[in-house]
Amino acid sequence: MTRNDDGRPRLGREEQAFVERLGTHYAPTPRTPAERVAFDEALSARVERPRRGRLLVATAAAAAAAALFWFVAVPSSGPPGNGAAGAVAARWETELFLSSDLSAAAARDEGAMLPEEYQAIALAFLDG
Amino acid sequence: MAGATAVRAGAGSAHLDGRFSALVASHRERALRLAWRLVGGDDDAAEEIAQEAFFKAYRALPRFREDARLETWFYRILVNQAHRYLRWRAVRERWGAVFHEHQADASAARSGDPLLRRRIARALAGLTRRQREAFVLVHLEGFTVWETAELIGAAEGTVKSHLHRAMTGLRAELADLRDLTGGDST
């Protein structure tokens, strides 16, 4: 067995015939078009699967970030020009959210804590 | 492979997806046949190995550095995958006879001469891993010696040595095959 210029070994006639017979008898049945389609579909499904997982994680992370933003940022953004009042209101709302026992104390001290324009809102919440 | 082309987003990714789809379309049959021959004629195993090799190629394609031909790179993945499968199967065989029953069923359902096919598979299984890979890649799949050296990670001289020993071993094991004519196997 020597090597051809094209990088393939040169076989004697008998060896060549032997290899050809092996190749003929030792080969899978060619795939039908339906089997080819099934193969491609299975591969596509595999390729898609990790992508769906990544999308799910990204969506969950985005939802968590949005919820955090809403909880932290939205209450502190009061009416324009009332930055300090908005901050006080936000703190008060947060305390209300964290403990319902604060409701009574808040009702007693609301005059001291809240600016006028928020007292109506607070009263509506506490009395309603 | 139309489904895989829409997976990655962006222009560069579309190029990669297109490249991958072309790879699958043009090498699906050869990949399945090579895997089938490397694992001893098992249809299900060949399908599993080819799927896994294409999937790994898809994931690694963005990191492919073009320092080898794409096809050579892919078939190296496939040959490694086939080897991994055979190791796993050897472990499984040690713990039970599941594989033997499965293979016998698969062969019986196929067309052609299942007995002769099993004999050839057994003769190939009797070779060392490198001899078997070299013989299948060069003589049955038509890869060149230097391509095979790339695929199995060996020097060209080593591949030629494997080929010579494989040929000697197979001709001794399948001596009667030399006398066969056409599709007869008796």
CSV table of C-alpha atoms in Angstrom, one decimal:
chain,number,residue,atom,x,y,z
A,1,MET,CA,0.0,0.0,0.0
A,2,THR,CA,1.6,3.2,-1.2
A,3,ARG,CA,0.3,6.8,-1.2
A,4,ASN,CA,-1.2,8.6,-4.2
A,5,ASP,CA,-0.4,12.2,-4.9
A,6,ASP,CA,-4.0,13.1,-3.9
A,7,GLY,CA,-3.3,11.8,-0.3
A,8,ARG,CA,-5.2,8.5,-0.8
A,9,PRO,CA,-3.3,5.2,-0.3
A,10,ARG,CA,-2.8,3.2,-3.5
A,11,LEU,CA,-4.2,-0.3,-3.1
A,12,GLY,CA,-3.5,-3.4,-5.1
A,13,ARG,CA,-6.3,-4.8,-7.2
A,14,GLU,CA,-7.3,-7.4,-4.7
A,15,GLU,CA,-7.2,-5.0,-1.8
A,16,GLN,CA,-9.3,-2.5,-3.8
A,17,ALA,CA,-11.9,-5.2,-4.5
A,18,PHE,CA,-11.9,-6.2,-0.8
A,19,VAL,CA,-12.4,-2.6,0.3
A,20,GLU,CA,-15.2,-2.0,-2.3
A,21,ARG,CA,-17.1,-5.1,-1.1
A,22,LEU,CA,-16.7,-4.0,2.5
A,23,GLY,CA,-18.1,-0.6,1.5
A,24,THR,CA,-21.0,-2.1,-0.3
A,25,HIS,CA,-22.0,-4.6,2.4
A,26,TYR,CA,-21.3,-2.3,5.4
A,27,ALA,CA,-23.4,0.7,4.7
A,28,PRO,CA,-26.7,2.0,6.2
A,29,THR,CA,-29.8,2.1,4.1
A,30,PRO,CA,-30.1,5.6,2.5
A,31,ARG,CA,-32.6,7.8,4.3
A,32,THR,CA,-35.9,8.5,2.9
A,33,PRO,CA,-37.0,12.1,2.3
A,34,ALA,CA,-39.3,11.8,5.3
A,35,GLU,CA,-36.5,10.6,7.5
A,36,ARG,CA,-34.3,13.5,6.4
A,37,VAL,CA,-37.1,15.9,7.3
A,38,ALA,CA,-37.5,14.2,10.7
A,39,PHE,CA,-33.8,14.5,11.3
A,40,ASP,CA,-33.8,18.2,10.5
A,41,GLU,CA,-36.8,18.8,12.6
A,42,ALA,CA,-35.3,17.0,15.6
A,43,LEU,CA,-32.1,19.1,15.2
A,44,SER,CA,-34.0,22.3,14.9
A,45,ALA,CA,-35.9,21.4,18.1
A,46,ARG,CA,-32.6,20.8,19.9
A,47,VAL,CA,-31.2,24.0,18.7
A,48,GLU,CA,-34.3,25.9,19.7
A,49,ARG,CA,-34.5,24.4,23.2
A,50,PRO,CA,-31.6,26.3,24.9
A,51,ARG,CA,-32.8,29.5,23.3
A,52,ARG,CA,-36.3,29.1,24.9
A,53,GLY,CA,-34.6,28.5,28.2
A,54,ARG,CA,-32.5,31.6,27.8
A,55,LEU,CA,-35.6,33.6,26.8
A,56,LEU,CA,-37.4,32.4,29.9
A,57,VAL,CA,-34.6,33.4,32.2
A,58,ALA,CA,-34.3,36.8,30.5
A,59,THR,CA,-38.1,37.4,30.8
A,60,ALA,CA,-38.1,36.4,34.5
A,61,ALA,CA,-35.2,38.7,35.1
A,62,ALA,CA,-36.9,41.6,33.3
A,63,ALA,CA,-40.1,41.1,35.2
A,64,ALA,CA,-38.2,41.0,38.5
A,65,ALA,CA,-36.4,44.2,37.6
A,66,ALA,CA,-39.6,45.9,36.6
A,67,ALA,CA,-41.3,44.9,39.8
A,68,LEU,CA,-38.4,46.2,41.9
A,69,PHE,CA,-38.4,49.5,39.9
A,70,TRP,CA,-42.1,49.9,40.4
A,71,PHE,CA,-41.8,49.3,44.2
A,72,VAL,CA,-38.8,51.6,44.7
A,73,ALA,CA,-39.1,54.3,42.1
A,74,VAL,CA,-42.8,54.8,41.3
A,75,PRO,CA,-44.0,55.8,44.9
A,76,SER,CA,-41.1,58.3,45.2
A,77,SER,CA,-42.1,60.2,42.0
A,78,GLY,CA,-44.7,62.5,43.4
A,79,PRO,CA,-46.3,65.5,41.6
A,80,PRO,CA,-43.9,67.9,39.9
A,81,GLY,CA,-42.4,70.5,42.3
A,82,ASN,CA,-43.3,68.4,45.4
A,83,GLY,CA,-40.1,66.4,45.7
A,84,ALA,CA,-39.8,66.5,49.5
A,85,ALA,CA,-43.5,66.0,50.0
A,86,GLY,CA,-43.4,63.0,47.6
A,87,ALA,CA,-40.5,61.4,49.5
A,88,VAL,CA,-42.3,61.8,52.8
A,89,ALA,CA,-45.4,60.2,51.2
A,90,ALA,CA,-43.4,57.4,49.8
A,91,ARG,CA,-41.8,56.6,53.2
A,92,TRP,CA,-45.2,56.7,54.8
A,93,GLU,CA,-46.8,54.4,52.1
A,94,THR,CA,-43.9,52.0,52.5
A,95,GLU,CA,-44.4,51.8,56.3
A,96,LEU,CA,-48.1,51.3,55.7
A,97,PHE,CA,-47.3,48.5,53.3
A,98,LEU,CA,-44.9,46.8,55.7
A,99,SER,CA,-47.1,46.9,58.8
A,100,SER,CA,-50.8,47.4,59.2
A,101,ASP,CA,-50.2,48.1,62.9
A,102,LEU,CA,-48.8,51.5,61.8
A,103,SER,CA,-52.2,52.5,60.5
A,104,ALA,CA,-53.4,53.7,63.9
A,105,ALA,CA,-50.2,55.6,64.6
A,106,ALA,CA,-50.2,57.1,61.2
A,107,ALA,CA,-53.7,58.3,61.7
A,108,ARG,CA,-52.7,59.9,65.0
A,109,ASP,CA,-49.6,61.6,63.6
A,110,GLU,CA,-50.7,62.3,60.1
A,111,GLY,CA,-51.0,66.0,60.8
A,112,ALA,CA,-47.4,66.1,61.8
A,113,MET,CA,-46.2,63.9,59.0
A,114,LEU,CA,-48.1,64.7,55.9
A,115,PRO,CA,-48.4,67.9,53.9
A,116,GLU,CA,-51.9,69.1,53.3
A,117,GLU,CA,-52.4,67.8,49.8
A,118,TYR,CA,-51.7,64.2,51.0
A,119,GLN,CA,-53.8,64.3,54.1
A,120,ALA,CA,-57.0,63.9,52.0
A,121,ILE,CA,-55.6,60.8,50.3
A,122,ALA,CA,-54.4,59.4,53.6
A,123,LEU,CA,-57.8,60.0,55.2
A,124,ALA,CA,-59.5,58.3,52.3
A,125,PHE,CA,-57.3,55.2,52.8
A,126,LEU,CA,-57.5,55.1,56.5
A,127,ASP,CA,-61.2,55.8,56.8
A,128,GLY,CA,-62.3,53.8,53.8
B,1,MET,CA,-32.9,23.0,8.3
B,2,ALA,CA,-35.1,26.0,7.8
B,3,GLY,CA,-36.0,26.0,11.5
B,4,ALA,CA,-32.5,26.5,12.7
B,5,THR,CA,-31.9,29.6,10.5
B,6,ALA,CA,-34.1,31.8,12.6
B,7,VAL,CA,-32.6,31.0,15.9
B,8,ARG,CA,-29.9,33.6,16.3
B,9,ALA,CA,-30.6,37.3,15.9
B,10,GLY,CA,-28.6,39.9,14.0
B,11,ALA,CA,-26.9,40.0,10.6
B,12,GLY,CA,-23.7,38.2,11.7
B,13,SER,CA,-25.8,35.5,13.4
B,14,ALA,CA,-27.9,35.1,10.3
B,15,HIS,CA,-24.7,34.4,8.4
B,16,LEU,CA,-23.7,31.8,10.9
B,17,ASP,CA,-27.2,30.2,10.8
B,18,GLY,CA,-27.0,30.1,7.0
B,19,ARG,CA,-23.6,28.5,7.2
B,20,PHE,CA,-24.8,25.9,9.7
B,21,SER,CA,-27.9,25.1,7.6
B,22,ALA,CA,-25.7,24.6,4.5
B,23,LEU,CA,-23.4,22.3,6.6
B,24,VAL,CA,-26.3,20.2,7.7
B,25,ALA,CA,-27.8,20.0,4.2
B,26,SER,CA,-24.6,18.9,2.5
B,27,HIS,CA,-23.2,16.6,5.2
B,28,ARG,CA,-26.2,15.0,6.9
B,29,GLU,CA,-26.0,11.8,4.9
B,30,ARG,CA,-22.2,11.4,5.1
B,31,ALA,CA,-22.3,12.2,8.9
B,32,LEU,CA,-25.0,9.5,9.5
B,33,ARG,CA,-23.1,7.0,7.4
B,34,LEU,CA,-19.8,7.6,9.0
B,35,ALA,CA,-21.3,7.5,12.5
B,36,TRP,CA,-23.1,4.3,11.5
B,37,ARG,CA,-19.9,2.7,10.4
B,38,LEU,CA,-17.9,3.8,13.4
B,39,VAL,CA,-20.3,2.4,15.9
B,40,GLY,CA,-20.9,-1.0,14.3
B,41,GLY,CA,-24.0,-0.5,12.2
B,42,ASP,CA,-26.5,0.8,14.7
B,43,ASP,CA,-29.1,3.2,13.1
B,44,ASP,CA,-30.3,4.7,16.4
B,45,ALA,CA,-26.8,5.3,17.7
B,46,ALA,CA,-25.7,6.9,14.4
B,47,GLU,CA,-28.7,9.3,14.5
B,48,GLU,CA,-27.9,10.2,18.1
B,49,ILE,CA,-24.2,10.8,17.3
B,50,ALA,CA,-24.9,12.9,14.2
B,51,GLN,CA,-27.5,15.0,16.1
B,52,GLU,CA,-25.1,15.6,18.9
B,53,ALA,CA,-22.2,16.5,16.6
B,54,PHE,CA,-24.3,18.9,14.6
B,55,PHE,CA,-25.7,20.5,17.8
B,56,LYS,CA,-22.2,20.9,19.2
B,57,ALA,CA,-21.0,22.4,15.9
B,58,TYR,CA,-23.9,24.8,16.0
B,59,ARG,CA,-23.0,26.0,19.5
B,60,ALA,CA,-19.3,26.2,18.7
B,61,LEU,CA,-19.6,27.8,15.3
B,62,PRO,CA,-19.2,31.4,16.5
B,63,ARG,CA,-15.8,30.4,18.0
B,64,PHE,CA,-14.7,28.5,14.8
B,65,ARG,CA,-11.4,30.2,13.9
B,66,GLU,CA,-11.1,29.2,10.2
B,67,ASP,CA,-7.8,27.6,10.8
B,68,ALA,CA,-9.2,24.4,9.4
B,69,ARG,CA,-11.9,23.6,6.9
B,70,LEU,CA,-15.3,23.7,8.4
B,71,GLU,CA,-16.0,20.2,7.2
B,72,THR,CA,-12.8,18.8,8.8
B,73,TRP,CA,-13.6,20.6,12.0
B,74,PHE,CA,-17.2,19.2,12.0
B,75,TYR,CA,-16.0,15.6,11.3
B,76,ARG,CA,-13.5,15.9,14.1
B,77,ILE,CA,-16.4,16.6,16.4
B,78,LEU,CA,-18.3,13.7,15.0
B,79,VAL,CA,-15.5,11.2,15.3
B,80,ASN,CA,-15.0,12.3,19.0
B,81,GLN,CA,-18.7,12.0,19.6
B,82,ALA,CA,-18.7,8.4,18.2
B,83,HIS,CA,-15.7,7.5,20.4
B,84,ARG,CA,-17.5,9.0,23.4
B,85,TYR,CA,-20.6,6.9,22.5
B,86,LEU,CA,-18.6,3.7,22.2
B,87,ARG,CA,-17.0,4.3,25.6
B,88,TRP,CA,-20.4,4.9,27.1
B,89,ARG,CA,-21.7,1.7,25.4
B,90,ALA,CA,-18.8,-0.3,26.7
B,91,VAL,CA,-19.8,0.7,30.2
B,92,ARG,CA,-23.4,-0.2,29.6
B,93,GLU,CA,-22.5,-3.5,28.1
B,94,ARG,CA,-20.5,-4.3,31.2
B,95,TRP,CA,-23.7,-3.9,33.3
B,96,GLY,CA,-26.1,-5.7,31.0
B,97,ALA,CA,-26.9,-7.2,27.6
B,98,VAL,CA,-29.2,-4.4,26.5
B,99,PHE,CA,-27.1,-3.4,23.6
B,100,HIS,CA,-26.8,-6.8,22.1
B,101,GLU,CA,-30.5,-7.3,22.0
B,102,HIS,CA,-31.1,-3.9,20.6
B,103,GLN,CA,-28.5,-4.3,17.8
B,104,ALA,CA,-29.8,-7.7,16.8
B,105,ASP,CA,-33.3,-6.3,16.4
B,106,ALA,CA,-32.1,-3.3,14.4
B,107,SER,CA,-30.1,-5.5,12.0
B,108,ALA,CA,-33.0,-7.9,11.5
B,109,ALA,CA,-35.3,-5.2,10.4
B,110,ARG,CA,-32.8,-3.9,7.7
B,111,SER,CA,-32.6,-4.8,4.1
B,112,GLY,CA,-29.5,-6.5,2.7
B,113,ASP,CA,-27.5,-9.2,4.4
B,114,PRO,CA,-27.6,-8.7,8.1
B,115,LEU,CA,-25.3,-11.6,8.8
B,116,LEU,CA,-22.5,-10.3,6.7
B,117,ARG,CA,-23.0,-6.8,8.0
B,118,ARG,CA,-22.7,-8.2,11.6
B,119,ARG,CA,-19.5,-10.1,10.6
B,120,ILE,CA,-17.9,-6.9,9.2
B,121,ALA,CA,-19.0,-5.0,12.3
B,122,ARG,CA,-17.5,-7.6,14.5
B,123,ALA,CA,-14.2,-7.6,12.5
B,124,LEU,CA,-14.0,-3.9,12.7
B,125,ALA,CA,-14.7,-4.0,16.4
B,126,GLY,CA,-11.8,-6.4,16.8
B,127,LEU,CA,-9.4,-3.6,15.6
B,128,THR,CA,-8.0,-0.9,17.9
B,129,ARG,CA,-9.9,2.3,18.0
B,130,ARG,CA,-7.4,4.2,15.9
B,131,GLN,CA,-7.1,1.3,13.3
B,132,ARG,CA,-10.9,1.2,13.0
B,133,GLU,CA,-11.2,5.0,12.6
B,134,ALA,CA,-8.4,5.2,10.1
B,135,PHE,CA,-9.8,2.3,8.0
B,136,VAL,CA,-13.4,3.7,8.0
B,137,LEU,CA,-12.4,7.2,7.3
B,138,VAL,CA,-9.9,6.5,4.5
B,139,HIS,CA,-11.1,3.3,2.8
B,140,LEU,CA,-14.9,3.5,3.4
B,141,GLU,CA,-15.5,7.2,3.5
B,142,GLY,CA,-12.8,8.5,1.1
B,143,PHE,CA,-11.0,10.9,3.4
B,144,THR,CA,-7.4,11.5,2.5
B,145,VAL,CA,-4.6,10.4,4.8
B,146,TRP,CA,-3.8,13.9,5.9
B,147,GLU,CA,-7.5,14.7,6.5
B,148,THR,CA,-7.7,11.6,8.6
B,149,ALA,CA,-4.6,12.6,10.5
B,150,GLU,CA,-6.3,15.9,11.3
B,151,LEU,CA,-9.6,14.2,12.3
B,152,ILE,CA,-8.1,11.7,14.7
B,153,GLY,CA,-5.2,13.9,15.9
B,154,ALA,CA,-2.4,11.7,14.7
B,155,ALA,CA,0.6,12.0,12.4
B,156,GLU,CA,0.2,10.9,8.7
B,157,GLY,CA,2.8,8.2,9.2
B,158,THR,CA,0.8,6.8,12.2
B,159,VAL,CA,-2.4,6.8,10.1
B,160,LYS,CA,-0.7,4.8,7.4
B,161,SER,CA,0.6,2.4,9.9
B,162,HIS,CA,-3.0,2.0,11.3
B,163,LEU,CA,-4.3,1.5,7.8
B,164,HIS,CA,-1.8,-1.2,7.1
B,165,ARG,CA,-2.5,-3.1,10.3
B,166,ALA,CA,-6.3,-2.7,9.9
B,167,MET,CA,-6.1,-4.0,6.3
B,168,THR,CA,-4.1,-7.0,7.4
B,169,GLY,CA,-6.4,-7.8,10.3
B,170,LEU,CA,-9.6,-7.4,8.3
B,171,ARG,CA,-8.4,-9.5,5.4
B,172,ALA,CA,-7.5,-12.3,7.8
B,173,GLU,CA,-10.8,-12.1,9.6
B,174,LEU,CA,-12.9,-11.8,6.5
B,175,ALA,CA,-10.8,-13.9,4.1
B,176,ASP,CA,-13.9,-15.4,2.5
B,177,LEU,CA,-15.1,-12.0,1.5
B,178,ARG,CA,-12.4,-11.8,-1.1
B,179,ASP,CA,-14.1,-14.6,-3.0
B,180,LEU,CA,-17.5,-13.0,-3.0
B,181,THR,CA,-19.0,-11.7,-6.2
B,182,GLY,CA,-21.6,-9.0,-6.4
B,183,GLY,CA,-24.0,-9.0,-3.4
B,184,ASP,CA,-23.6,-12.7,-2.6
B,185,SER,CA,-22.3,-13.5,0.8
B,186,THR,CA,-21.9,-17.3,1.0
